[in-house]
Amino acid sequence: MDFNDTPSEASFRKEVREWLQRNVPTKDELKGLTEIQQCKLWQRRKSDAGWACIRWPEKYGGRNASAIEQVIWQQEESKYDLPLGIFDIGIGMAAPTLMHWGTDQQRQKHLPQLASGEHIWCQLFSEPIAGSDLAGIRSRAIQEGDVWVVNGQKIWTSGAHYSDFGIIVVRTDPTVPKHEGLTYFFVDMKSLGIDVKPIKQISGSSNFNEVFFQNVKIPDANRLGAVGQGWKVSITTLMNERAALGTGDGGVAFKNVFELASQLMIEDRPAIDDSQVRSALANWYCQESGLRYTGYRALTALSRGETPGPEHSISKLVGASKIQDMASFALDLLEMAGSLSTSEQARYFDTFLNSPGFRVAGGTDEIMLNILAERVLGLPQEVRIDKGIPFNEVPTSS
Amino acid sequence: MNFEFSKEQDLLREQARAFLTQHCPTTVVRKILEGNDPFDRDLWRKIAELGWQATVIPEEYGGLGLTYYELAVIAEELGRALAPTPFSSSVYLASELLLRDGSPGQRERWLPKLANGETIGTLAFVEDLGRSTPRNIQTIARNGKISGRKIAVTDGDVADFVIVLVMSDKGNGTSLYCVESKEFSYEIVDSIDPTRSHATLEFNRAYGELIGTDGYGWETMNAVFDRAAILIAWEQVGGTESTLAQATEYAKSRYAFGRPIGSFQAIKYKLANMYVKHTLARSNCYYGTWTLAGGHADLPLAAATCRVSAIQAYYYATKENIQTHGGMGFTWEFDCQLYYRRAKLLALNLGSEHWWQDRLITAHEQRNKVA
C-alpha cells in the first residue's frame, strides 16, 4: 500500500501538470462562447495533444494509459475550473458500452469522434412508465429489412436538445418476459421523427427532456449486442454511469462548507466553533474521505484486471445525499439570508434545488440499496409478479 | 500508488483468520463472558507464540520489526473474532507509548517482555464521569510517588504495569508515569463488555517512573491515541464485517410470510447500509494505516476519520443486526449481544465519537493553517 506516486507516476504527473499549465484555456479564450462551445474547445485541445480519454487505445483517440494514470490526470485536471460536463454521457457511458459490445467498424467510426468532442451523446433509457423498473420500457421497435422502426417516448434525457447521438433501449419482442425482449441501439438524434421537448426542473432550468419517437428509422448497423440482448448491454452502461456519477461533488464539497462555517458567525463566535457544526462537518468529512479511498481501492482492483462491480453504487448513493444535506446545512448557517437567491452564496441555493435530482438520476437511492443487497450481499430478490411471464401479459397502471 | 495490501500481508490475514476461527470461536468468547477469568490466557499464549504482540517492536527489543500494515491485518482479525485478550491495551497503548516516548532503559526493560506476551501493560487516564481533560486530572505525582484513583482502566486488573496520567506543575501541566502492579491496589468492575476486563485502580504514594517529557503527558498520550485509534478502528471494521455476515446469513435463512426475510426491502436496506458504512470505514482505515506506517503529517486527521467512521459503522451494524434477528437477537443465547457490547466498548475506550469529531475538525483546521 502506498498513496504516494512511484517515480514513473511522479514523472507522468509532472508531464500532465506542465501540459495543463500551458494549455488550460484562459478566461479571454472562453469569453463569449456558449457552455457547449467552451466544452468542445477544451475537449478538442486535449484530443489534438493526445490528452483526451487517455485510457482508450490509441487507435480510438486515447493513449493506452493505465487506470492510475487516468486518476493522476483527473486529479490534476480537477485543480482547474474547466468546462467538462457535456461529455459525461458520451465518454463516460456510451463509449464503454461501444468498447465492450460494438463491432470494430462501430468503434472505429464513433469512438474517435467522442474523444475529440466532435459528437455529443445522450442516453435514452427511462420512459414515463419505466424508471426504476427500467426493463419495463414500452418504446417499440419493429424490424423492416435493414432498419428498425421505433415508436414511443423517452424521458429525463439530459442534453437531448444538443446531442448528436443517443444510446437507446427499445422493446423488440413483447411476447417474451420483459428482460428478454429488449434490444440496444444508438440513434442519430437528427433522424426524422425525433421530437425533443425540454422539461422545466425545480430549479427553473431545463437540462433534461422528453424525447418522442414517431416512426424513427434506426439502421440495424447501429445495434449493439444481439437482438433480445439489450438488457445485458444496458447493464454495462449503467455500471459505468454509477462510476461516472459518483465522482462529482455537485457543486458543494466539504471544503466549501468548512470555509463557510469558518467565516460565518453564530452569536459572537465563528460557526465552526459550535460543537454541532463540528460534528456535522466531521461526518461529511468521513464520508467524503471514505468515498475517495473506496474509489482508489476500486482503481487498484481495476489495474489488477478486475472489472468495476456493483460497489460503485456506494459513491452515488452516499455522495448524492451528502451533497443535498451539506447544501441544506449551509443555507441554515446563512440564517435568513440563506433563503435569498441573490445571496453571495448562490452555490448552496442552486445545489439545494438541484440535488434532489442526484438521488434519482442514474438509479434512485432505493435501487442502489437493492443492487448492493442483492448483488453484493447475495440477498434474495423481492417476489416479482412479472417474473417469467410475457411482457404483454404483465399488469400495468395504464 | 497502490491502494491494497500486499500478497504477503493478505497471506498473513488468511493465516490469522484460520487460526482465530479454530482457536477463538464465539464459544471461547462466551467462556470469558460467563466465567471468572479476566481474559483467555491460553489464547494470549498462543498468539504470543505467533509473535503478534511483537509485530512492530524492533528486533533489538525482541520484536519482529514488521510494519503497521501487518499489525493492521492482525487487528482486523482480532476484532472480527472478538478476541478476549488484553491485546489493545498492551500493544496499541503501552507498547506504543514506550516505543514513542520511553527512555532507552524503559524500552530495554519492558519491550522484550511486551513483545513475547510475558508482560501486559495498559494505560490509566480516566478519573470521573464525563470527558477527561488535562484540567480535570486529580492524581498527583510528588517526588516520584503517585497518589490518586483511576477508573475504567481496561485490563487494569491483569496488567503488570500501568502508565498513569497525573497532574504536574511543569510544562502544560500533566505527566505520564509508569507504575508496576505491586505498587497499586485494584478492584474489578463489571463493564459493558465483560469479555474485556476493567478495574478501578488506587494509588497511594505508589512508586512511578516518568515517561516522556515532564509536563507534557496529555500531549504524549494523545499522540499515542491517534495511533491506537487507527488500530482499534481495524478491530471495529473486522467486527462490523463479522456482524454484517451474521445478519446476512440470518436474513437468508429466516422465513416469514412464506419467504426469506432478506427478500424484504426493509431488511435489505438495513444490510446494504451496513455494507456502505463498513466500506467507508474500511477505506478510511487504509489511508490511516498508510499515514501510521509512514509517519505522515496527516496522521491526526486520518486517525480521527478512521475512528469516527468505524464507531458509526460498528454501532449501526450491531444494533441493526439485533433488529434483523428480532426477539432472538435480544436473547443471551444469540451472539448478537457479543458484537453489540464490543462495539460500544470500543466506541468509548479511547474517548467518544463526539470528542473525535471535534478532534477531526481541529486537525483539519491545523492542516489548513500549515498549508
PDB file of C-alpha atoms in Angstrom, chain B residues 14 25 32 35 43 46 50 73 95 125 162 193 254 269 274 277 285 290 298 300 305 314 325 354:
ATOM      1  CA  GLU B  14      -5.591 -15.741   5.835  1.00  0.00           C
ATOM      2  CA  PRO B  25     -14.836 -19.167  18.006  1.00  0.00           C
ATOM      3  CA  ILE B  32     -14.911 -15.217  29.291  1.00  0.00           C
ATOM      4  CA  GLY B  35     -16.819 -17.178  33.617  1.00  0.00           C
ATOM      5  CA  LEU B  43      -5.256 -17.722  23.508  1.00  0.00           C
ATOM      6  CA  LYS B  46      -0.794 -18.921  21.518  1.00  0.00           C
ATOM      7  CA  LEU B  50       2.790 -16.494  16.637  1.00  0.00           C
ATOM      8  CA  VAL B  73      -4.156  -7.028   9.428  1.00  0.00           C
ATOM      9  CA  SER B  95       3.961  -0.690  23.721  1.00  0.00           C
ATOM     10  CA  PHE B 125      -6.275   8.214  32.472  1.00  0.00           C
ATOM     11  CA  VAL B 162       0.184   0.751  34.035  1.00  0.00           C
ATOM     12  CA  ASP B 193     -18.365  -5.870  27.569  1.00  0.00           C
ATOM     13  CA  ARG B 254     -35.117 -16.979   8.338  1.00  0.00           C
ATOM     14  CA  TYR B 269     -31.833  -1.557   3.144  1.00  0.00           C
ATOM     15  CA  MET B 274     -24.317  -1.691   6.997  1.00  0.00           C
ATOM     16  CA  LYS B 277     -20.843   2.251   6.352  1.00  0.00           C
ATOM     17  CA  CYS B 285      -8.561   2.777   7.588  1.00  0.00           C
ATOM     18  CA  TRP B 290      -0.588   4.426   5.400  1.00  0.00           C
ATOM     19  CA  ASP B 298      -1.833  13.777   8.081  1.00  0.00           C
ATOM     20  CA  PRO B 300      -4.108  13.026  13.371  1.00  0.00           C
ATOM     21  CA  THR B 305     -11.527   9.958  10.361  1.00  0.00           C
ATOM     22  CA  TYR B 314     -19.915  -0.793  14.128  1.00  0.00           C
ATOM     23  CA  HIS B 325     -32.831 -11.123  14.320  1.00  0.00           C
ATOM     24  CA  HIS B 354     -18.251  13.308  19.729  1.00  0.00           C
TER      25      HIS B 354
END
